[in-house]
Structures are given as C-alpha cells and as structure tokens.
C-alpha cells in the first residue's frame, strides 16, 4: 500500500480536486507519508484522509496539506515560514522542500520529538523547532514571509498578525472547534491586512500552553 502506484493515485486525485502547483504535487509525490503515521495505519497513508497520530491530534488530509502549501506560495517563493503545529511533521516536511527555512512550533513535546526524528531520517535540515505555545508564535525570530497554522483558532491570534512581514501571507483555519470553520488567507499590506475566506474546513483546536 506504500507503492509508487498508490502514491500516483493520490497525486492524480489531488490534481483533480484542484491542486495545480506542479512543485507542490511533486514534493507530495516523493515524500513518504507512511513514515508519519503509526505502523498500524501505514496501509492508509496514501488515502486522501486525515489520520489519528495520538494525543487527540491528526495528520492532515493530503489535499489540505497541498492546498495550504499552494496558497502560501501563490505569490512566489518564500524564504522564511513559521508553522504553528508541528504535529506528525508531515506538513513540516512538505514545507521544508518548498521554502528556504521553516520555523515550527508545537505544544506537545512528544509529538515534536518524533517529528524531528522523521525529518532527520529524510535529511531535511532547514527546519528549526520550538516547543511552546503556538498562539504566541515565535516572536524572537520574526518577521516571517509566510505563516501556516494547522489547528483552528476562534479568531486570528494578534501575536501571529504582528509577526507577519510586509507582503507576508498567513493561511489559517478560523472558527469554533467542532463547528463551522473557514480557511482564511491573510496578507499584510501597507495599510493593514487583507482577508480572503477560502471555504469550509475541519481542524483540531489551537490550544494554549505547552505539554511535555
């Protein structure tokens, strides 16, 4: 189930669902998603579905990973991206192959430790990790040309808006946990922020406070 043919079927499905960025599709094609899920679920790794990774978290649906990555890169290459929610490390691995540097924050330490191991195994070395509260971002290294948030916030955290560079782009799901949520693209412009609603989504909630 982790064969090249299985992966090609997934890529074809993503293309049919509207993902058109050739570089994003190629990175997803060559990234072994089965390494980012429990062995018992490896046979489902190339289905276009979210899967549990423990600690009430999930590895995002491949379409959502591709879609959010594509939106982030829509205006051209990025050199410095902040990821809120390392999780399994799969979205991190995809970003690491698309942008120059990734700075990834995760509140659940055991998840981030596993993600680090997976990225080392894949020889992806342009990622720096921080264990901490994602709602706060990573102000010490701001600003960022791109911010991607992989958990839903009831509203866009002001700290993340503050850390977005002029012209920078943020992709974030917004709404109440477990209810109607919307994916948003926010761009920092000369006079404030523009916001674009991109459709309904479902994500785990963005929570405060780190967990060991």
PDB file of N, CA and C in Angstrom, residues 83-149:
ATOM      1  N   UNK A  83       5.571  27.737  11.044  1.00  0.00           N
ATOM      2  CA  UNK A  83       4.493  26.746  11.096  1.00  0.00           C
ATOM      3  C   UNK A  83       4.016  26.628  12.538  1.00  0.00           C
ATOM      4  N   UNK A  84       2.725  26.774  12.740  1.00  0.00           N
ATOM      5  CA  UNK A  84       2.145  26.599  14.072  1.00  0.00           C
ATOM      6  C   UNK A  84       1.463  25.233  14.111  1.00  0.00           C
ATOM      7  N   UNK A  85       2.044  24.307  14.868  1.00  0.00           N
ATOM      8  CA  UNK A  85       1.520  22.948  14.972  1.00  0.00           C
ATOM      9  C   UNK A  85       2.354  21.960  14.164  1.00  0.00           C
ATOM     10  N   UNK A  86       3.481  21.519  14.730  1.00  0.00           N
ATOM     11  CA  UNK A  86       4.343  20.546  14.037  1.00  0.00           C
ATOM     12  C   UNK A  86       3.598  19.239  13.814  1.00  0.00           C
ATOM     13  N   UNK A  87       2.872  18.791  14.861  1.00  0.00           N
ATOM     14  CA  UNK A  87       2.126  17.529  14.764  1.00  0.00           C
ATOM     15  C   UNK A  87       3.027  16.368  14.394  1.00  0.00           C
ATOM     16  N   UNK A  88       2.642  15.621  13.373  1.00  0.00           N
ATOM     17  CA  UNK A  88       3.425  14.465  12.927  1.00  0.00           C
ATOM     18  C   UNK A  88       4.707  14.886  12.223  1.00  0.00           C
ATOM     19  N   UNK A  89       4.748  16.129  11.746  1.00  0.00           N
ATOM     20  CA  UNK A  89       5.894  16.605  10.978  1.00  0.00           C
ATOM     21  C   UNK A  89       5.697  16.486   9.474  1.00  0.00           C
ATOM     22  N   UNK A  90       4.543  15.986   9.036  1.00  0.00           N
ATOM     23  CA  UNK A  90       4.338  15.793   7.601  1.00  0.00           C
ATOM     24  C   UNK A  90       4.239  17.128   6.863  1.00  0.00           C
ATOM     25  N   UNK A  91       3.387  18.026   7.348  1.00  0.00           N
ATOM     26  CA  UNK A  91       3.304  19.350   6.714  1.00  0.00           C
ATOM     27  C   UNK A  91       4.663  20.054   6.782  1.00  0.00           C
ATOM     28  N   UNK A  92       5.382  19.874   7.900  1.00  0.00           N
ATOM     29  CA  UNK A  92       6.716  20.455   8.058  1.00  0.00           C
ATOM     30  C   UNK A  92       7.649  19.962   6.959  1.00  0.00           C
ATOM     31  N   UNK A  93       7.609  18.655   6.712  1.00  0.00           N
ATOM     32  CA  UNK A  93       8.474  18.043   5.692  1.00  0.00           C
ATOM     33  C   UNK A  93       8.148  18.562   4.299  1.00  0.00           C
ATOM     34  N   UNK A  94       6.857  18.734   4.026  1.00  0.00           N
ATOM     35  CA  UNK A  94       6.456  19.273   2.719  1.00  0.00           C
ATOM     36  C   UNK A  94       6.979  20.706   2.568  1.00  0.00           C
ATOM     37  N   UNK A  95       6.767  21.530   3.590  1.00  0.00           N
ATOM     38  CA  UNK A  95       7.228  22.926   3.544  1.00  0.00           C
ATOM     39  C   UNK A  95       8.737  23.011   3.386  1.00  0.00           C
ATOM     40  N   UNK A  96       9.464  22.133   4.091  1.00  0.00           N
ATOM     41  CA  UNK A  96      10.930  22.170   4.076  1.00  0.00           C
ATOM     42  C   UNK A  96      11.489  21.969   2.672  1.00  0.00           C
ATOM     43  N   UNK A  97      10.700  21.332   1.807  1.00  0.00           N
ATOM     44  CA  UNK A  97      11.133  21.092   0.427  1.00  0.00           C
ATOM     45  C   UNK A  97      10.634  22.174  -0.538  1.00  0.00           C
ATOM     46  N   UNK A  98       9.853  23.110  -0.004  1.00  0.00           N
ATOM     47  CA  UNK A  98       9.264  24.156  -0.849  1.00  0.00           C
ATOM     48  C   UNK A  98       9.786  25.556  -0.537  1.00  0.00           C
ATOM     49  N   UNK A  99      10.294  25.762   0.679  1.00  0.00           N
ATOM     50  CA  UNK A  99      10.770  27.087   1.090  1.00  0.00           C
ATOM     51  C   UNK A  99      12.179  26.955   1.675  1.00  0.00           C
ATOM     52  N   UNK A 100      12.849  28.097   1.857  1.00  0.00           N
ATOM     53  CA  UNK A 100      14.241  28.042   2.312  1.00  0.00           C
ATOM     54  C   UNK A 100      14.371  27.615   3.766  1.00  0.00           C
ATOM     55  N   UNK A 101      13.549  28.198   4.651  1.00  0.00           N
ATOM     56  CA  UNK A 101      13.670  27.887   6.082  1.00  0.00           C
ATOM     57  C   UNK A 101      12.284  27.775   6.705  1.00  0.00           C
ATOM     58  N   UNK A 102      12.145  26.782   7.585  1.00  0.00           N
ATOM     59  CA  UNK A 102      10.885  26.578   8.309  1.00  0.00           C
ATOM     60  C   UNK A 102      11.174  26.662   9.808  1.00  0.00           C
ATOM     61  N   UNK A 103      10.329  27.395  10.518  1.00  0.00           N
ATOM     62  CA  UNK A 103      10.407  27.507  11.972  1.00  0.00           C
ATOM     63  C   UNK A 103       9.095  26.941  12.517  1.00  0.00           C
ATOM     64  N   UNK A 104       9.173  25.817  13.219  1.00  0.00           N
ATOM     65  CA  UNK A 104       7.962  25.076  13.575  1.00  0.00           C
ATOM     66  C   UNK A 104       7.763  25.022  15.087  1.00  0.00           C
ATOM     67  N   UNK A 105       6.565  25.420  15.525  1.00  0.00           N
ATOM     68  CA  UNK A 105       6.220  25.460  16.956  1.00  0.00           C
ATOM     69  C   UNK A 105       5.172  24.389  17.249  1.00  0.00           C
ATOM     70  N   UNK A 106       5.383  23.630  18.319  1.00  0.00           N
ATOM     71  CA  UNK A 106       4.443  22.586  18.733  1.00  0.00           C
ATOM     72  C   UNK A 106       4.332  22.584  20.254  1.00  0.00           C
ATOM     73  N   UNK A 107       3.110  22.440  20.763  1.00  0.00           N
ATOM     74  CA  UNK A 107       2.915  22.464  22.218  1.00  0.00           C
ATOM     75  C   UNK A 107       3.076  21.088  22.856  1.00  0.00           C
ATOM     76  N   UNK A 108       2.971  19.995  22.068  1.00  0.00           N
ATOM     77  CA  UNK A 108       3.066  18.638  22.632  1.00  0.00           C
ATOM     78  C   UNK A 108       4.462  18.097  22.322  1.00  0.00           C
ATOM     79  N   UNK A 109       5.302  18.048  23.338  1.00  0.00           N
ATOM     80  CA  UNK A 109       6.727  17.772  23.133  1.00  0.00           C
ATOM     81  C   UNK A 109       6.979  16.399  22.510  1.00  0.00           C
ATOM     82  N   UNK A 110       6.241  15.386  22.942  1.00  0.00           N
ATOM     83  CA  UNK A 110       6.492  14.036  22.428  1.00  0.00           C
ATOM     84  C   UNK A 110       6.209  13.958  20.925  1.00  0.00           C
ATOM     85  N   UNK A 111       5.204  14.676  20.459  1.00  0.00           N
ATOM     86  CA  UNK A 111       4.921  14.710  19.019  1.00  0.00           C
ATOM     87  C   UNK A 111       6.058  15.384  18.266  1.00  0.00           C
ATOM     88  N   UNK A 112       6.530  16.503  18.811  1.00  0.00           N
ATOM     89  CA  UNK A 112       7.595  17.221  18.114  1.00  0.00           C
ATOM     90  C   UNK A 112       8.896  16.423  18.092  1.00  0.00           C
ATOM     91  N   UNK A 113       9.179  15.720  19.174  1.00  0.00           N
ATOM     92  CA  UNK A 113      10.401  14.892  19.214  1.00  0.00           C
ATOM     93  C   UNK A 113      10.365  13.823  18.124  1.00  0.00           C
ATOM     94  N   UNK A 114       9.195  13.194  17.944  1.00  0.00           N
ATOM     95  CA  UNK A 114       9.055  12.182  16.886  1.00  0.00           C
ATOM     96  C   UNK A 114       9.204  12.818  15.502  1.00  0.00           C
ATOM     97  N   UNK A 115       8.610  13.992  15.343  1.00  0.00           N
ATOM     98  CA  UNK A 115       8.695  14.695  14.055  1.00  0.00           C
ATOM     99  C   UNK A 115      10.142  15.032  13.709  1.00  0.00           C
ATOM    100  N   UNK A 116      10.904  15.471  14.701  1.00  0.00           N
ATOM    101  CA  UNK A 116      12.321  15.782  14.479  1.00  0.00           C
ATOM    102  C   UNK A 116      13.056  14.560  13.939  1.00  0.00           C
ATOM    103  N   UNK A 117      12.807  13.402  14.554  1.00  0.00           N
ATOM    104  CA  UNK A 117      13.464  12.158  14.129  1.00  0.00           C
ATOM    105  C   UNK A 117      13.132  11.840  12.672  1.00  0.00           C
ATOM    106  N   UNK A 118      11.881  12.023  12.295  1.00  0.00           N
ATOM    107  CA  UNK A 118      11.460  11.719  10.923  1.00  0.00           C
ATOM    108  C   UNK A 118      12.142  12.645   9.920  1.00  0.00           C
ATOM    109  N   UNK A 119      12.260  13.916  10.266  1.00  0.00           N
ATOM    110  CA  UNK A 119      12.891  14.855   9.329  1.00  0.00           C
ATOM    111  C   UNK A 119      14.387  14.595   9.192  1.00  0.00           C
ATOM    112  N   UNK A 120      15.038  14.176  10.276  1.00  0.00           N
ATOM    113  CA  UNK A 120      16.449  13.786  10.194  1.00  0.00           C
ATOM    114  C   UNK A 120      16.592  12.577   9.276  1.00  0.00           C
ATOM    115  N   UNK A 121      15.670  11.611   9.439  1.00  0.00           N
ATOM    116  CA  UNK A 121      15.685  10.408   8.601  1.00  0.00           C
ATOM    117  C   UNK A 121      15.569  10.768   7.118  1.00  0.00           C
ATOM    118  N   UNK A 122      14.817  11.820   6.808  1.00  0.00           N
ATOM    119  CA  UNK A 122      14.626  12.255   5.427  1.00  0.00           C
ATOM    120  C   UNK A 122      15.678  13.282   4.983  1.00  0.00           C
ATOM    121  N   UNK A 123      16.628  13.570   5.896  1.00  0.00           N
ATOM    122  CA  UNK A 123      17.715  14.513   5.615  1.00  0.00           C
ATOM    123  C   UNK A 123      17.205  15.911   5.278  1.00  0.00           C
ATOM    124  N   UNK A 124      16.136  16.318   5.963  1.00  0.00           N
ATOM    125  CA  UNK A 124      15.598  17.674   5.815  1.00  0.00           C
ATOM    126  C   UNK A 124      16.139  18.510   6.975  1.00  0.00           C
ATOM    127  N   UNK A 125      17.070  19.387   6.690  1.00  0.00           N
ATOM    128  CA  UNK A 125      17.828  20.060   7.757  1.00  0.00           C
ATOM    129  C   UNK A 125      17.640  21.578   7.778  1.00  0.00           C
ATOM    130  N   UNK A 126      16.617  22.062   7.093  1.00  0.00           N
ATOM    131  CA  UNK A 126      16.358  23.506   7.082  1.00  0.00           C
ATOM    132  C   UNK A 126      15.161  23.867   7.963  1.00  0.00           C
ATOM    133  N   UNK A 127      14.932  23.050   8.998  1.00  0.00           N
ATOM    134  CA  UNK A 127      13.824  23.276   9.928  1.00  0.00           C
ATOM    135  C   UNK A 127      14.379  23.473  11.337  1.00  0.00           C
ATOM    136  N   UNK A 128      13.874  24.514  12.020  1.00  0.00           N
ATOM    137  CA  UNK A 128      14.218  24.741  13.422  1.00  0.00           C
ATOM    138  C   UNK A 128      12.926  24.582  14.225  1.00  0.00           C
ATOM    139  N   UNK A 129      13.012  23.851  15.347  1.00  0.00           N
ATOM    140  CA  UNK A 129      11.821  23.536  16.137  1.00  0.00           C
ATOM    141  C   UNK A 129      11.811  24.313  17.450  1.00  0.00           C
ATOM    142  N   UNK A 130      10.592  24.624  17.887  1.00  0.00           N
ATOM    143  CA  UNK A 130      10.414  25.218  19.214  1.00  0.00           C
ATOM    144  C   UNK A 130       9.243  24.536  19.896  1.00  0.00           C
ATOM    145  N   UNK A 131       9.467  24.095  21.139  1.00  0.00           N
ATOM    146  CA  UNK A 131       8.387  23.536  21.946  1.00  0.00           C
ATOM    147  C   UNK A 131       7.786  24.687  22.742  1.00  0.00           C
ATOM    148  N   UNK A 132       6.509  24.995  22.482  1.00  0.00           N
ATOM    149  CA  UNK A 132       5.894  26.114  23.181  1.00  0.00           C
ATOM    150  C   UNK A 132       4.477  26.361  22.713  1.00  0.00           C
ATOM    151  N   UNK A 133       3.948  27.483  23.103  1.00  0.00           N
ATOM    152  CA  UNK A 133       2.560  27.858  22.837  1.00  0.00           C
ATOM    153  C   UNK A 133       2.451  28.459  21.435  1.00  0.00           C
ATOM    154  N   UNK A 134       1.757  27.765  20.546  1.00  0.00           N
ATOM    155  CA  UNK A 134       1.632  28.233  19.169  1.00  0.00           C
ATOM    156  C   UNK A 134       0.899  29.556  19.038  1.00  0.00           C
ATOM    157  N   UNK A 135      -0.001  29.840  19.981  1.00  0.00           N
ATOM    158  CA  UNK A 135      -0.748  31.105  19.925  1.00  0.00           C
ATOM    159  C   UNK A 135       0.186  32.305  20.021  1.00  0.00           C
ATOM    160  N   UNK A 136       1.361  32.094  20.607  1.00  0.00           N
ATOM    161  CA  UNK A 136       2.331  33.181  20.769  1.00  0.00           C
ATOM    162  C   UNK A 136       3.272  33.286  19.573  1.00  0.00           C
ATOM    163  N   UNK A 137       3.250  32.264  18.692  1.00  0.00           N
ATOM    164  CA  UNK A 137       4.173  32.256  17.562  1.00  0.00           C
ATOM    165  C   UNK A 137       5.607  32.067  18.025  1.00  0.00           C
ATOM    166  N   UNK A 138       6.524  32.771  17.362  1.00  0.00           N
ATOM    167  CA  UNK A 138       7.948  32.713  17.714  1.00  0.00           C
ATOM    168  C   UNK A 138       8.504  34.118  17.504  1.00  0.00           C
ATOM    169  N   UNK A 139       8.162  35.047  18.418  1.00  0.00           N
ATOM    170  CA  UNK A 139       8.469  36.467  18.201  1.00  0.00           C
ATOM    171  C   UNK A 139       9.952  36.770  18.085  1.00  0.00           C
ATOM    172  N   UNK A 140      10.800  35.995  18.735  1.00  0.00           N
ATOM    173  CA  UNK A 140      12.239  36.284  18.729  1.00  0.00           C
ATOM    174  C   UNK A 140      12.830  36.233  17.323  1.00  0.00           C
ATOM    175  N   UNK A 141      12.230  35.445  16.437  1.00  0.00           N
ATOM    176  CA  UNK A 141      12.778  35.279  15.086  1.00  0.00           C
ATOM    177  C   UNK A 141      11.920  35.956  14.011  1.00  0.00           C
ATOM    178  N   UNK A 142      10.901  36.689  14.438  1.00  0.00           N
ATOM    179  CA  UNK A 142      10.025  37.387  13.488  1.00  0.00           C
ATOM    180  C   UNK A 142      10.791  38.530  12.821  1.00  0.00           C
ATOM    181  N   UNK A 143      10.326  39.005  11.638  1.00  0.00           N
ATOM    182  CA  UNK A 143       9.074  38.637  10.970  1.00  0.00           C
ATOM    183  C   UNK A 143       9.254  37.466  10.006  1.00  0.00           C
ATOM    184  N   UNK A 144       8.116  36.911   9.560  1.00  0.00           N
ATOM    185  CA  UNK A 144       8.085  35.767   8.649  1.00  0.00           C
ATOM    186  C   UNK A 144       7.368  36.159   7.353  1.00  0.00           C
ATOM    187  N   UNK A 145       7.870  35.632   6.239  1.00  0.00           N
ATOM    188  CA  UNK A 145       7.217  35.884   4.942  1.00  0.00           C
ATOM    189  C   UNK A 145       5.947  35.066   4.787  1.00  0.00           C
ATOM    190  N   UNK A 146       5.872  33.962   5.521  1.00  0.00           N
ATOM    191  CA  UNK A 146       4.683  33.117   5.483  1.00  0.00           C
ATOM    192  C   UNK A 146       4.426  32.513   6.851  1.00  0.00           C
ATOM    193  N   UNK A 147       3.157  32.361   7.200  1.00  0.00           N
ATOM    194  CA  UNK A 147       2.765  31.662   8.436  1.00  0.00           C
ATOM    195  C   UNK A 147       1.665  30.681   8.062  1.00  0.00           C
ATOM    196  N   UNK A 148       1.819  29.441   8.509  1.00  0.00           N
ATOM    197  CA  UNK A 148       0.796  28.419   8.257  1.00  0.00           C
ATOM    198  C   UNK A 148       0.380  27.843   9.605  1.00  0.00           C
ATOM    199  N   UNK A 149      -0.919  27.788   9.841  1.00  0.00           N
ATOM    200  CA  UNK A 149      -1.447  27.325  11.124  1.00  0.00           C
ATOM    201  C   UNK A 149      -2.267  26.068  10.865  1.00  0.00           C
TER     202      UNK A 149
END
